[in-house]
Each structure stands twice: as C-alpha cells, then as structure tokens.
Coordinates of C-alpha atoms in Angstrom, one line a residue:
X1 CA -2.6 -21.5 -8.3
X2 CA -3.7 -17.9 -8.0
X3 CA -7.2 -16.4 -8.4
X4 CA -7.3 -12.4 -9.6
X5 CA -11.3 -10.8 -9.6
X6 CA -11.3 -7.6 -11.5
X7 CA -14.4 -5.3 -12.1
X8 CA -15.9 -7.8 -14.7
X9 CA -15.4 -10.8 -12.4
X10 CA -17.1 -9.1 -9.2
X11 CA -20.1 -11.7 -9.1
X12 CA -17.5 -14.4 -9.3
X13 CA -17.0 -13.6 -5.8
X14 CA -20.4 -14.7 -4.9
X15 CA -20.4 -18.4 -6.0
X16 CA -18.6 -20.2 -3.1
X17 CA -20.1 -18.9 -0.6
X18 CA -24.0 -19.4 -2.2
X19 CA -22.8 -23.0 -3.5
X20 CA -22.2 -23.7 0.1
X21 CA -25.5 -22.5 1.7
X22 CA -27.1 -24.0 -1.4
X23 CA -25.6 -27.5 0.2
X24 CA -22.7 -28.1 -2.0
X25 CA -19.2 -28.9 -0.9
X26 CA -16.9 -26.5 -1.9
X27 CA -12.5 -26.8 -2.2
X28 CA -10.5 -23.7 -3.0
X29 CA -7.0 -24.3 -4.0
X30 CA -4.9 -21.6 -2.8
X31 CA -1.2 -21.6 -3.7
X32 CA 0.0 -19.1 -1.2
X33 CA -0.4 -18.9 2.5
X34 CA -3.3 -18.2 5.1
X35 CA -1.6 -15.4 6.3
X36 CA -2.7 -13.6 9.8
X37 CA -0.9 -9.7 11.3
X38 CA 2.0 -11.9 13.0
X39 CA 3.0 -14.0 10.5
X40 CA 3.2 -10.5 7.7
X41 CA 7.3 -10.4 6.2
X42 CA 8.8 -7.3 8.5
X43 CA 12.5 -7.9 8.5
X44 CA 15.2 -9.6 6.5
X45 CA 14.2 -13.1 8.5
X46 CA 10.2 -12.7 6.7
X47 CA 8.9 -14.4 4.3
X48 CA 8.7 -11.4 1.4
X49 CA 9.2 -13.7 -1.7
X50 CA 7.3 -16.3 -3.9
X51 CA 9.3 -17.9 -6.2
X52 CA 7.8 -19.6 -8.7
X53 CA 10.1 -21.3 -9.8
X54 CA 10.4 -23.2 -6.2
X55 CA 7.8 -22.4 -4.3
X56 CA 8.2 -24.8 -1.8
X57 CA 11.2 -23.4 -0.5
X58 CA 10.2 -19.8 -0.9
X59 CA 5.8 -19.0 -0.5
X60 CA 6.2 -15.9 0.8
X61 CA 4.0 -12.5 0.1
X62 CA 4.8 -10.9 -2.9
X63 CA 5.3 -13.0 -6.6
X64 CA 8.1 -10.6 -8.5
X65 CA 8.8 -11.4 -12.4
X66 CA 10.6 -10.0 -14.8
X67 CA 9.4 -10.5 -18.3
X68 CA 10.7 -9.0 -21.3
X69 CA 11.0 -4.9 -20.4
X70 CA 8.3 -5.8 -17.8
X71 CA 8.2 -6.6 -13.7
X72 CA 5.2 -7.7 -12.8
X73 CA 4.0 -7.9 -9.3
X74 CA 1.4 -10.3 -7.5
X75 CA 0.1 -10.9 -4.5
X76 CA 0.9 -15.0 -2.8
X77 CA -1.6 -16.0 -0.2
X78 CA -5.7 -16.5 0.9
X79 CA -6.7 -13.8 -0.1
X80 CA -5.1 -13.5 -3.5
X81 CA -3.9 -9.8 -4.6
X82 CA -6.6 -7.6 -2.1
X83 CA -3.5 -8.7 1.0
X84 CA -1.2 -6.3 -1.6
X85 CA -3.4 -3.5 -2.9
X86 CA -4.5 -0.7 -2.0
X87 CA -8.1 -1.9 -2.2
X88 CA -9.1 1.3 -4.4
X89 CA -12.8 0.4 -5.7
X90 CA -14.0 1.9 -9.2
X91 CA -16.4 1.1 -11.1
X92 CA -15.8 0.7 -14.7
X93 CA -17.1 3.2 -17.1
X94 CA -19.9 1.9 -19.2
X95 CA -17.9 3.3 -22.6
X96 CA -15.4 0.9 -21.7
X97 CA -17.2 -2.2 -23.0
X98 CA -18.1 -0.8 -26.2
X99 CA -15.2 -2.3 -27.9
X100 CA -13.5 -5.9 -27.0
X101 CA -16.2 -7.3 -24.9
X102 CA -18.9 -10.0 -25.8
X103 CA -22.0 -8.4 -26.6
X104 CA -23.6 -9.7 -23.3
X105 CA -21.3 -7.9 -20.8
X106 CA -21.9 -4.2 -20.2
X107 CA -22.1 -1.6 -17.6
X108 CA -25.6 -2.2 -17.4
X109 CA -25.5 -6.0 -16.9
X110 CA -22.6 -5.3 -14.7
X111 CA -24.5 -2.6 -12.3
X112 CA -25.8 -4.3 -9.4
X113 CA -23.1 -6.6 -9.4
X114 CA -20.9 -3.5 -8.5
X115 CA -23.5 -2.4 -6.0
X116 CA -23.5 -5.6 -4.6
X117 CA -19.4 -6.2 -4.3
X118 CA -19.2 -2.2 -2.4
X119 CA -22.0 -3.2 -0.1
X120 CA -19.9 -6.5 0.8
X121 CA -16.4 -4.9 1.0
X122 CA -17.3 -2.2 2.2
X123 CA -16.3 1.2 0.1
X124 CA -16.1 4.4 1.6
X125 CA -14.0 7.3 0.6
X126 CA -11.6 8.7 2.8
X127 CA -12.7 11.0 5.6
X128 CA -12.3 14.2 4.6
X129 CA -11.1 15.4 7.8
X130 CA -8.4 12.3 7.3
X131 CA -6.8 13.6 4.2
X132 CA -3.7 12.7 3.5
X133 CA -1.2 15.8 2.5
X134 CA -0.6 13.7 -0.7
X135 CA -4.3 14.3 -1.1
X136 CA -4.3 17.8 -0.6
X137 CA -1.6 18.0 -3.2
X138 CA -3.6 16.3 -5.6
X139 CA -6.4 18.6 -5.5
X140 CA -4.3 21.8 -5.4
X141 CA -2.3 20.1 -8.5
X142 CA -5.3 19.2 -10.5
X143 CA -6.8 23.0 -9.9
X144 CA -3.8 24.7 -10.9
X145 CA -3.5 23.4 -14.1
X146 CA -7.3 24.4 -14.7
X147 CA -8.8 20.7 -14.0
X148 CA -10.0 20.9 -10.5
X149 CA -13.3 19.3 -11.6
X150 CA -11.4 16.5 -12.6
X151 CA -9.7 15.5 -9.1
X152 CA -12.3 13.0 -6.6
X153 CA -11.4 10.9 -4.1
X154 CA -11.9 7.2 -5.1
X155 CA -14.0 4.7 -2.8
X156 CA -11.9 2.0 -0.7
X157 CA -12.6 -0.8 0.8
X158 CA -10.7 0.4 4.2
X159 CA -12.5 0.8 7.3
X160 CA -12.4 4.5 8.7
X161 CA -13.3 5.7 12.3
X162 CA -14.4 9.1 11.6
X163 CA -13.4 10.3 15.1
X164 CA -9.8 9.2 14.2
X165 CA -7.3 12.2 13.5
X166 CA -3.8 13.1 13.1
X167 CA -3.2 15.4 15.6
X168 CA -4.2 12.7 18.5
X169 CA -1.0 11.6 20.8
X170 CA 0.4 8.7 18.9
X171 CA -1.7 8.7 16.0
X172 CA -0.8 5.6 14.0
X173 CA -0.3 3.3 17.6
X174 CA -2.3 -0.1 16.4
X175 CA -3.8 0.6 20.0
X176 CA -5.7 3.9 18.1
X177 CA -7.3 1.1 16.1
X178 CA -10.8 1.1 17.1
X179 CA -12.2 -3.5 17.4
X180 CA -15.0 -4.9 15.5
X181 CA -16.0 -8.1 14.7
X182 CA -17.8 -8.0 11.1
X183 CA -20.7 -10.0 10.0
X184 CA -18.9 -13.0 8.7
X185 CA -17.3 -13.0 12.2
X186 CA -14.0 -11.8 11.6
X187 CA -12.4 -9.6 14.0
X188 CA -11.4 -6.3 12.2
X189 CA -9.6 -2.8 13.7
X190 CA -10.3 0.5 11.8
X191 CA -7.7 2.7 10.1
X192 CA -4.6 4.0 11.6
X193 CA -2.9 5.3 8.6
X194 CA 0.1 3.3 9.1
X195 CA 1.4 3.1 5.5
X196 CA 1.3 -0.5 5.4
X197 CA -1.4 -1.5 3.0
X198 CA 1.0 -3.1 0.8
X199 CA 2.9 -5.5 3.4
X200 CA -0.2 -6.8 5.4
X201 CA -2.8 -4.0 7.3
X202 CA -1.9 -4.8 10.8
X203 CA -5.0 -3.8 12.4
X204 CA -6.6 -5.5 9.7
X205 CA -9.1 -2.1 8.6
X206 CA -8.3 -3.1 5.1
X207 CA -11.1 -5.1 4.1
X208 CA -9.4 -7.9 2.1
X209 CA -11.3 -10.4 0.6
X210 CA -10.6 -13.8 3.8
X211 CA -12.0 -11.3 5.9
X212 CA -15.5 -10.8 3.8
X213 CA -16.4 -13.6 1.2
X214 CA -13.9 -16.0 1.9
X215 CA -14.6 -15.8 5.1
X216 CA -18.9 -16.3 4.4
X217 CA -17.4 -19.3 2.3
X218 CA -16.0 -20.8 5.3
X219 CA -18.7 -20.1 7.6
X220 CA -21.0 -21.9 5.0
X221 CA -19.0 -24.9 4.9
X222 CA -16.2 -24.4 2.2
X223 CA -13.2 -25.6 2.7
X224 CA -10.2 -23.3 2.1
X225 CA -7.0 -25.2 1.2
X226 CA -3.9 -22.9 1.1
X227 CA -0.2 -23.7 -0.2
X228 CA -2.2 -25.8 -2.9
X229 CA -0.3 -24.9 -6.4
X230 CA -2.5 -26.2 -9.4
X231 CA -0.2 -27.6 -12.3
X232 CA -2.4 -28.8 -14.6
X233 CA -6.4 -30.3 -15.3
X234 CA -8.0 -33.0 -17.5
X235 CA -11.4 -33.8 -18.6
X236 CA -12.0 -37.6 -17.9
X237 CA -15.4 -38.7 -19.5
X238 CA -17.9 -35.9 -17.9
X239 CA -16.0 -34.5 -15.2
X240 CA -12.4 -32.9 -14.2
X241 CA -9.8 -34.0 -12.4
X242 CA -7.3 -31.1 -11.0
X243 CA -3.5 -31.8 -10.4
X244 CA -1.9 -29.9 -7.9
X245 CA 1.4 -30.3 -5.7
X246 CA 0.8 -29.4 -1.7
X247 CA 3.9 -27.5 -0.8
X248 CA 5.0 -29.5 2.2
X249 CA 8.2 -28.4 4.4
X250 CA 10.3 -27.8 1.1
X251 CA 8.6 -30.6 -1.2
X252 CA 6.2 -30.8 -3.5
X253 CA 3.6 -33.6 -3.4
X254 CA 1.4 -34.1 -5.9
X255 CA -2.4 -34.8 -5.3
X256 CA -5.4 -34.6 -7.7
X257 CA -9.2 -34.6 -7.0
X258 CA -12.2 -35.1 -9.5
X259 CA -14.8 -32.6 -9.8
X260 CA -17.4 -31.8 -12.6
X261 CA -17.2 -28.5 -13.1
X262 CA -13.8 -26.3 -12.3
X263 CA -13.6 -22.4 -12.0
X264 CA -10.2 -20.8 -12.5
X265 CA -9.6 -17.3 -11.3
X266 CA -5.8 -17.6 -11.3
X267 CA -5.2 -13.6 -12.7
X268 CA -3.8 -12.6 -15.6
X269 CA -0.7 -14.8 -15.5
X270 CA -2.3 -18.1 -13.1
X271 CA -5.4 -18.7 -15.4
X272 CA -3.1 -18.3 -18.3
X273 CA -0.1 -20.1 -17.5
X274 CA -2.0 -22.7 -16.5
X275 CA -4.2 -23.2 -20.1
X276 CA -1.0 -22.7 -21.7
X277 CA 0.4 -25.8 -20.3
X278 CA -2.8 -27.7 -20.3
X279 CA -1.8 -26.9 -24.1
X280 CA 1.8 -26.8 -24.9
X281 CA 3.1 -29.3 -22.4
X282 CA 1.1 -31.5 -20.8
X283 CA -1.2 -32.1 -23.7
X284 CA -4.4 -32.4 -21.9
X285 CA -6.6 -29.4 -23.0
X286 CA -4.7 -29.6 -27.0
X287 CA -7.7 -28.0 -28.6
X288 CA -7.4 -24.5 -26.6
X289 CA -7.6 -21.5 -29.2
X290 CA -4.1 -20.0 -30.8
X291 CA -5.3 -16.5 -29.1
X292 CA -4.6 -17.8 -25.8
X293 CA -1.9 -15.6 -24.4
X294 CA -3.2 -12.7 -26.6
X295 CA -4.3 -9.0 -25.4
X296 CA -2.2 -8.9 -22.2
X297 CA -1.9 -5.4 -20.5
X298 CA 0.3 -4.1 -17.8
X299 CA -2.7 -1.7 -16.9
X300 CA -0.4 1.2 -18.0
X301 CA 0.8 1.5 -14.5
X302 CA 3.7 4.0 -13.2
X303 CA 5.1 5.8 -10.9
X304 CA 7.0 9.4 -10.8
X305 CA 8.6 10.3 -7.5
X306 CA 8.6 14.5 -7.3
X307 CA 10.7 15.8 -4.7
X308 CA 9.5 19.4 -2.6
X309 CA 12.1 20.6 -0.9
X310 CA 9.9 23.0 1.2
X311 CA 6.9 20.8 1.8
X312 CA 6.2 17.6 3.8
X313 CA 4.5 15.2 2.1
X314 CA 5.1 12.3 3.7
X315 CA 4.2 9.4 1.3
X316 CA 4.4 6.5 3.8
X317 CA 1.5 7.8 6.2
X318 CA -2.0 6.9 5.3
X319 CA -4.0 5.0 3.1
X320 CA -1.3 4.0 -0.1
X321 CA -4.3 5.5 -2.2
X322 CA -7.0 8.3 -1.7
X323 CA -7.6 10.3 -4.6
X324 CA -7.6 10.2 -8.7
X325 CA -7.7 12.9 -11.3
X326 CA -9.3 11.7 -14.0
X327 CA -8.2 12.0 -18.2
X328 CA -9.6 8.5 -19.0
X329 CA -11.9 10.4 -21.8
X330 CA -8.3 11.6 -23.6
X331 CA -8.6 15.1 -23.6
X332 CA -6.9 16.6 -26.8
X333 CA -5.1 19.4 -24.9
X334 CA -3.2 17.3 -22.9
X335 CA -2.3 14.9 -25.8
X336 CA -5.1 12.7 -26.4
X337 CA -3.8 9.7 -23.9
X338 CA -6.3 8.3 -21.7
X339 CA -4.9 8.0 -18.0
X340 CA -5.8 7.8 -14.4
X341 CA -3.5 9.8 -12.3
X342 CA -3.6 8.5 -8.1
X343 CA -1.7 9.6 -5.2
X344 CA 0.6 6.9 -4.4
X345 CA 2.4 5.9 -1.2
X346 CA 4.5 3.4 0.1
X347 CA 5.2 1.3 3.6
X348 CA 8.4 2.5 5.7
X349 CA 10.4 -0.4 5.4
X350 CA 13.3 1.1 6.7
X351 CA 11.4 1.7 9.8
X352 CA 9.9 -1.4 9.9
X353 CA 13.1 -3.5 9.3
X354 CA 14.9 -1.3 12.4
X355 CA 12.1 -1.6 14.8
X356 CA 11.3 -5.5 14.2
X357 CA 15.9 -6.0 14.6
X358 CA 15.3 -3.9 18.2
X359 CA 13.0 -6.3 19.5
X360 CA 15.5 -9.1 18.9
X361 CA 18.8 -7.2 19.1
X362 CA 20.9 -8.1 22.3
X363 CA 20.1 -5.2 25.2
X364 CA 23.6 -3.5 25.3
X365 CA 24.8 -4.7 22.4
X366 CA 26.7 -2.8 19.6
X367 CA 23.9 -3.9 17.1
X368 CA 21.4 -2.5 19.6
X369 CA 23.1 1.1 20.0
X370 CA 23.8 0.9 16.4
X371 CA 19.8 0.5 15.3
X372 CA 19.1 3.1 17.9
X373 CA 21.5 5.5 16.2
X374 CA 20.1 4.6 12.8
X375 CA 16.7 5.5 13.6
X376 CA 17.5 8.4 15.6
X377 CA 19.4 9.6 12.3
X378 CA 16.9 8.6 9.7
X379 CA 13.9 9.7 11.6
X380 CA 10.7 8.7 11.5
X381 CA 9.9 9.9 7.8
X382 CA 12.9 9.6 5.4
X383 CA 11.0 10.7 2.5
X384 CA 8.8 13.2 3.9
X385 CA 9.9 15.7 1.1
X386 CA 8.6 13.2 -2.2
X387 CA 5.5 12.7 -3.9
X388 CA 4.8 9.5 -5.8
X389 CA 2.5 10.2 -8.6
X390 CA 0.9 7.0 -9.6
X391 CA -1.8 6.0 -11.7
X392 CA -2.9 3.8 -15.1
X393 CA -3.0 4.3 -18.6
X394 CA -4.9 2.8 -21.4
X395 CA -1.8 0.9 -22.9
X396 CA -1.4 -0.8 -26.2
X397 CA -3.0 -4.0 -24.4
X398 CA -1.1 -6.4 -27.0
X399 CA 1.5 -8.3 -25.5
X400 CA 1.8 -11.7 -25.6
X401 CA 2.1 -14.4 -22.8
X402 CA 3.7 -17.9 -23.8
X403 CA 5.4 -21.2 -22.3
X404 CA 9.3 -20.5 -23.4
X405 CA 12.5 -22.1 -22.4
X406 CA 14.7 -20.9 -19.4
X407 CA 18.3 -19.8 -20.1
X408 CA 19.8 -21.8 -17.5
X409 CA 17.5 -25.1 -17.3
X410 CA 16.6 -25.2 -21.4
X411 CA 14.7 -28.0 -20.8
X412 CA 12.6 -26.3 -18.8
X413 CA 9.5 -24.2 -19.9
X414 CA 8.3 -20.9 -18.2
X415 CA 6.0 -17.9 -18.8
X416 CA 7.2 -15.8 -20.8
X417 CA 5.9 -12.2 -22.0
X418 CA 6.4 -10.6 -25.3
X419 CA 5.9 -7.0 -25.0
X420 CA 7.0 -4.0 -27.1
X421 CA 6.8 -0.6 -24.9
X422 CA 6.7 1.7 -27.9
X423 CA 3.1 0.4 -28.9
X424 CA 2.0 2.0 -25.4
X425 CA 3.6 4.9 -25.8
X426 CA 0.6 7.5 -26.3
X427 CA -1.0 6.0 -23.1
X428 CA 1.8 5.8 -20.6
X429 CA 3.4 8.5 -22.0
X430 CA 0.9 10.9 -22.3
X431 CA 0.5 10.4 -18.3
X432 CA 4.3 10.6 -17.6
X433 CA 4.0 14.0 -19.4
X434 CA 0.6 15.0 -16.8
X435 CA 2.7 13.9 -14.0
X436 CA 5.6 16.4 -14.8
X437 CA 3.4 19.0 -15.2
X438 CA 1.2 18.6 -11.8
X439 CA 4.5 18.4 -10.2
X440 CA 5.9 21.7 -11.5
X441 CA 2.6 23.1 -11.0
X442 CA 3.0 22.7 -7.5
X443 CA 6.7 23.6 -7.1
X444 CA 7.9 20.1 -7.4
X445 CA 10.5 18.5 -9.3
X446 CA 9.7 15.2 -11.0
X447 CA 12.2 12.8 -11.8
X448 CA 11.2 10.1 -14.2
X449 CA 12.9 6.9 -13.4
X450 CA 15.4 5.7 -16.2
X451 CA 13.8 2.3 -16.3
X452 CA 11.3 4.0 -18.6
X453 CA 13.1 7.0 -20.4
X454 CA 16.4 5.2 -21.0
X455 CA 15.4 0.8 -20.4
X456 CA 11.5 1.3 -21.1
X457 CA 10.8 -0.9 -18.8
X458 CA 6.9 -0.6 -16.7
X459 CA 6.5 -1.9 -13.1
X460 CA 2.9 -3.6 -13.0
X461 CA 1.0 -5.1 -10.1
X462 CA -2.5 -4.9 -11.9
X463 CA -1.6 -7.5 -15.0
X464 CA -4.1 -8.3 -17.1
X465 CA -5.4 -10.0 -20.2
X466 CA -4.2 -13.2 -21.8
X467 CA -6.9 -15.6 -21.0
X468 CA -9.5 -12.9 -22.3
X469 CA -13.9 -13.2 -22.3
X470 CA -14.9 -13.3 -25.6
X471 CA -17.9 -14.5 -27.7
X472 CA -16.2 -17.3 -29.7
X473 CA -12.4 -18.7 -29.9
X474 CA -10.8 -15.7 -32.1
X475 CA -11.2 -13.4 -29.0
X476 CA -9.4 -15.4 -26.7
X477 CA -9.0 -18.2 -24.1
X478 CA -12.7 -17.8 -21.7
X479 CA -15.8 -17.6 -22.3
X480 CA -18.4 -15.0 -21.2
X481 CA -20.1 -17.8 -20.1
X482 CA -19.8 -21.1 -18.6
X483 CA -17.0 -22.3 -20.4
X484 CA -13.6 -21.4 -22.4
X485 CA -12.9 -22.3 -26.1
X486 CA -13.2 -25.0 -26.1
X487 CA -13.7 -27.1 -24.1
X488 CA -17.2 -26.0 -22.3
X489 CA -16.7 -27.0 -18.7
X490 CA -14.0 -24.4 -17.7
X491 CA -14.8 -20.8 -16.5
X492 CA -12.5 -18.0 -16.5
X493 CA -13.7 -14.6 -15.2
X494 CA -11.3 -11.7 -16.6
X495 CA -11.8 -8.3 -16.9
X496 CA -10.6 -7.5 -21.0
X497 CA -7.0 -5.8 -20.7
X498 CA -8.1 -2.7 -22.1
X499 CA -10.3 -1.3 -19.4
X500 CA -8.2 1.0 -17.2
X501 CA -10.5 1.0 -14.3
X502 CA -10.4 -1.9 -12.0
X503 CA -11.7 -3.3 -8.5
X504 CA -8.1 -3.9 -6.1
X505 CA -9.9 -6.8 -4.3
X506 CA -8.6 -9.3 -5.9
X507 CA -8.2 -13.1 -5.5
X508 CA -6.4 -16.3 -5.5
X509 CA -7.5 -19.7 -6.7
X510 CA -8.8 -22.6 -8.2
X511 CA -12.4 -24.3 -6.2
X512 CA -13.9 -27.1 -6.9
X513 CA -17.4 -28.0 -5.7
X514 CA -18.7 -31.3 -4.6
X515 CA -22.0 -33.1 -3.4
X516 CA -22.3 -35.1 -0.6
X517 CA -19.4 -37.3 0.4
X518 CA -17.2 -37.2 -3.0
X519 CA -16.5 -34.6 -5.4
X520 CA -19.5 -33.9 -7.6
X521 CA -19.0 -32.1 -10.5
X522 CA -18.8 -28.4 -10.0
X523 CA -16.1 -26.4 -9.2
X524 CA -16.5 -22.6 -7.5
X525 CA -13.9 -19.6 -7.1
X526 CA -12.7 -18.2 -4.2

C-alpha cells in the first residue's frame, strides 16, 4: 500500500524513527520496490509501470490511472512519491486553514513542524549562479506583465554544490557530482542538473525521503518491508490485524500481522481505497462515515508547453522545478483564480532510451549505426526551443472517490473517481489564461493541450483529498487526531484538498509497531 505526507502530515514523518529509539519495533509495509541508481526504468526493458491491477507482474516506478476526465500519477516504491517529484518545499500559508480544517490544525500549530521537516530534508533554493534559463524566463515573464514582486524561487530539497556551473567541461557528467555520506549514513552526490528528477536522481542529490527518515528508521531498528501491498485491516478485540499479499516472482501471497495501533499514510488514493473496501467489500470497518471518498482534488495541476523559436530554453536541463510566481491570494485583475504558476521541466527520455540501447547494441551492427545516427540527428536537446509552464490551482476540490465495477471483469470492483471539470473552471482556468499571457509576454507561443480545451481532461501527480482530517464524521474519513470516524485506533495524516501549497516529499506505506518479540499494538508511518 502507498503512504503520501503532504504539508499537514510533515510530523508524521517523525514517528518511526522516534518509536524505534524509543525501543519499539517498528514494520513499514511498502508496496513498491526499494529502488537504488541501477535498478531506475531507462529503456523499453525497465520497469516504468505499476499496475494496479496486477502488481505482481508489473511493480515498476510510476502508478498511471485514468479516472473519469482525470490521469492521475503516483509514485511505486520506498520512498513513496519524493523518488517522482521534484521535491519543491513550501510551506502552507496560514489563510489556508481558515476554512475546512479542524479547529486544532493551523499554521501556527504546524510551524516548527515545517522548520523541523526543511532542517531534515534539507531545503535550499537554487544557486543563483545555477539558474536554470527556464528560471530566467520566469522572472523576466513575471516582470513584464507588471508582477515581478510576485516571482521567488521556491526551496528544494536537492543538494547543490555552489562551485558547480554550467560552463564547466561536461557539466551534467555524474562524475561532476561532488560524494557525501549524510548523517543517517547514506551516501549522497550533489546536483548535476541532469533533468532526471522525475525517473530516479542518479547521483542521488535529490534528497528523497529512504535517504533521510527512512533511512534514521532503519538505523534505529525499523524494519522496512517493500513489495508489501495492504488489502485490507480488522479490529480483533483491542488490536489490528493488517492483511497484505507479498508480491513474490509474479504471485501474490497473502500474510497478515497483528498490531495494536496502525498508521496509514497510503496518499490520497491508498488511504482511501483502502477504507473504502474495509467498507464496501470486505465488510470489516462497516461503520466508516458516508463522506469517505468526499473532497478529492487533483491539486489544479497543468501544464502549457510555449514554443520560442529564437530562444533556447532547454526544459530537460536542471532541476524539474526552481521558481514560482505567486496569485494564490486571487488577484481581481487577473480574474480572481488563485494559482501557483512553476517552471516545469522534463527528463530526456529520448536520450536516455538511445544511450542505455548503445550500451547493449551489437558493435557493428545496423541497430548500432542506426542509434548513432539517431542521436546525431536529434541532438542532445530536442526541445531546446519549449517552455513548460506548470503550476496548481485552487480547484473545485469536490470530486468523489468510490469502489465501482470494471467494464471488462464486472465482478470486479476498482477505484473509481467522479469528477466534473467545469466546477474547477475559475481555478485552472484562470491559470491557463496567466500562462498564455507570460508566454506572449515573452515572445512565446502557448499551445494549450486539447485534453483540456476540447476533452477537459487534468493530468495530476499531487492527488489529494478523499480520506480528509476533520473534527467529527461529516468532514470526512481521519481524524485530526488519533483515530478516523470511527473506529478510534486508525490514523490518517492528509493534508485537506483545498490547500494548493504542498511539501513533494512524499511517502509510501502502511507501519506497524511492536514491543518486544511480537507485534504490540502500535503501528507507525513511514
């Protein structure tokens, strides 16, 4: 099962690593892989996809879904969603909990926490001799449509060498990558701005969370268990007992183990999916609140490519994020949406595939001469002339996840996602509209994709909502506390759907935590 830890669930982070000093045995059930730089997808031959719907044929790095007019992204391994982002770091702002949130979560409350999570991962801003020209672009953009005070660079949880520099020989050569072995005793590199934040950091500078907590977890005596799918949990008497399936060469084999107390931090769709068949199917949680499922969010996420025709830009060099310009307080002039606007880049798969083919083609083969010809032709930077302008939107935050039947195995249930675009018009919209005009503004020329202006259809890796906090049943399926609604012995740390800022360190799992030789009664995230 799969763990997600958004701004709200920072201090989350903390617990399996102190249960462990503290003397307690502590499991993490991890669905995906412990992945490691030579084992990250490269060519056709990787392992790119989880399927959920067999994952033990197919546990590779990224979870796709379509649901409804919506694909949603996640990341599949130890490790959780932080292997996939782009490990931006922002700190909510305190408005955003005025409205949604239990009365005892706020910015204040939430403060050190914050401080505490940057100090572990961390967060830095990129060099500002290191920035990117997609940067550069944002800050000219944001100033010639009179809102330079508006564009910042946003903190990352990347590892930097200041004395690093593009115009160095062979710049983005993993042996540029400076070696250090961080305090949890993880051997780390610093950043090469390869592009490949998204696909696994190869000189691992990204600071993803098995290098840091999970990796204190360990070192305290946690054990990490990966390719461990949860299916379902039950309360026996005063404790828990978790079903899971081990995803063995191609099978499934199902296991359990009894704990007292469980913590899921599964994401918007794991810690969801999961209470909803706890619910709906296999009966064992029946008293679960009808708002479970409620208040789900795609973040407002999009992207517009824009395409300069006399000016590199060169989207799949350097850090996938740097920068933001900010409209999150809805300014009237620009339509009253509140958005996020972020430089966005991509890995160079093309690259990657032809590269990672030449090591293995024949040495005078036609394949060979053929790759050679095909890189030689495509260069190193196919899309030096495009832009991605990314970012999130404050959306309608009301679509709703349920357990529904599949089209070709009816008697089958799977998630399922009913979501209705037009209610998040304003928000989305309202930053497609900002991203033409920055574009323009800089002699660009935005093309909106059709999935959105003829399909309306979003692309989402930051999910959220559905197993919301809230300070009794109506509000949704967790409790700000120990606890969901009910019963009281189940925790669920979610940030509520309609906050737009987020931390991208995000997390995989299910723990459990036991004393002395058996499982006791307590379970902890990872």
């Amino acid at each position: 099962m799969t763990k997600s830890l958004s701004a709200a669930a920072s201090a989350v982070l903390l617990w399996p690593a102190g249960l462990a000093k503290a003397g307690r045995q502590v499991l993490v059930l991890e669905r995906g892989r412990e992945w490691a730089p030579e084992s990250y997808p490269r060519d056709h031959q990787g392992a790119w996809i989880w399927n959920h719907t067999c994952p033990e044929k197919q546990n590779g790095w990224i979870d796709f879904r379509l649901m409804d007019q919506m694909w949603v992204a996640q990341g599949a391994g130890v490790g959780g969603g932080s292997l996939i982002y782009a490990n931006v770091s922002l700190d909510a702002d305190p408005s955003v909990f005025d409205d949604g949130w239990p009365a005892a979560i706020n910015g204040n409350v939430l403060a050190p926490y914050y401080a505490m999570v940057g100090e572990m991962l961390g967060v830095r801003r990129l060099p500002e001799n290191q920035w990117t020209e997609r940067t550069r672009l944002m800050k000219e953009a944001a100033i010639a449509i009179g809102e330079g005070h508006r564009f910042r660079p946003v903190e990352l949880a990347v590892t930097f060498d200041d004395d690093w520099r593009y115009d160095q020989p062979d710049a983005h050569n993993p042996a540029r990558s400076k070696t250090w072995v961080n305090p949890h005793g993880k051997k780390q590199g610093t950043c090469i701005h390869c592009g490949y934040c998204d696909i696994g950091c190869q000189v691992h500078a990204k600071n993803t969370l098995d290098l840091n907590y999970l990796a204190s977890a360990r070192n305290a005596g946690a054990v990490i268990q990966p390719l461990s799918l949860v299916t379902h949990l039950k309360q026996i008497g005063n404790h828990w007992r978790v079903h899971y399936d081990r995803l063995v060469d191609g099978r499934r084999e199902s296991e359990y183990v009894d704990t007292k107390e469980v913590i899921l931090a599964a994401g918007s769709l794991g810690s969801t999916e999961l209470l909803l068949r706890c619910r709906d199917q296999y009966r064992t949680l029946p008293n679960l609140p009808t708002s479970l499922g409620h208040g789900w969010s795609s973040n407002g996420d999009f992207l517009t490519p824009a395409l300069y025709t006399d000016r590199k830009i060169s989207p799949t060099v350097g850090p996938t994020i740097s920068s933001a310009i900010d409209f999150l307080d809805g300014p009237q002039e620009h339509g009253g949406g509140r958005f996020f606007v972020e430089d966005g880049g991509f890995p160079n798969i093309l690259a990657t595939y032809i590269t990672a083919r030449l090591k293995s083609a024949p040495r005078f083969s036609l394949e060979r001469r053929f790759l050679k010809l095909l890189a030689k032709s495509i260069g190193n930077d196919a899309f030096a002339n495009v832009m991605p302008w990314f970012g999130q939107a404050v959306d309608g935050a009301d679509g709703e996840l349920y357990l529904g039947r599949r089209w070709v195995k009816p008697w089958e249930k799977i998630l399922k996602l009913d979501w209705n675009p037009m209610r998040s018009e304003a928000g989305v919209g309202g930053m497609v509209a900002m991203h033409e005009k920055l574009s323009r503004a800089t002699g660009g020329r935005p093309l909106v994709p059709a999935t959105w202006t003829v399909l309306r259809q979003l692309v989402t890796p930051h999910p959220l909502g559905g197993c919301n906090m809230a300070a009794g049943p109506a509000g949704g399926g967790g409790s700000h506390g120990p606890g969901v609604w009910p019963p009281r012995a189940v925790r669920h740390r979610r940030r509520h759907s309609a906050a737009p800022h987020r931390v991208e360190s995000v997390q995989n799992h299910c723990s459990a935590r036991r004393a002395g030789g058996g499982f006791d009664d307590q379970a902890a995230p990872r």
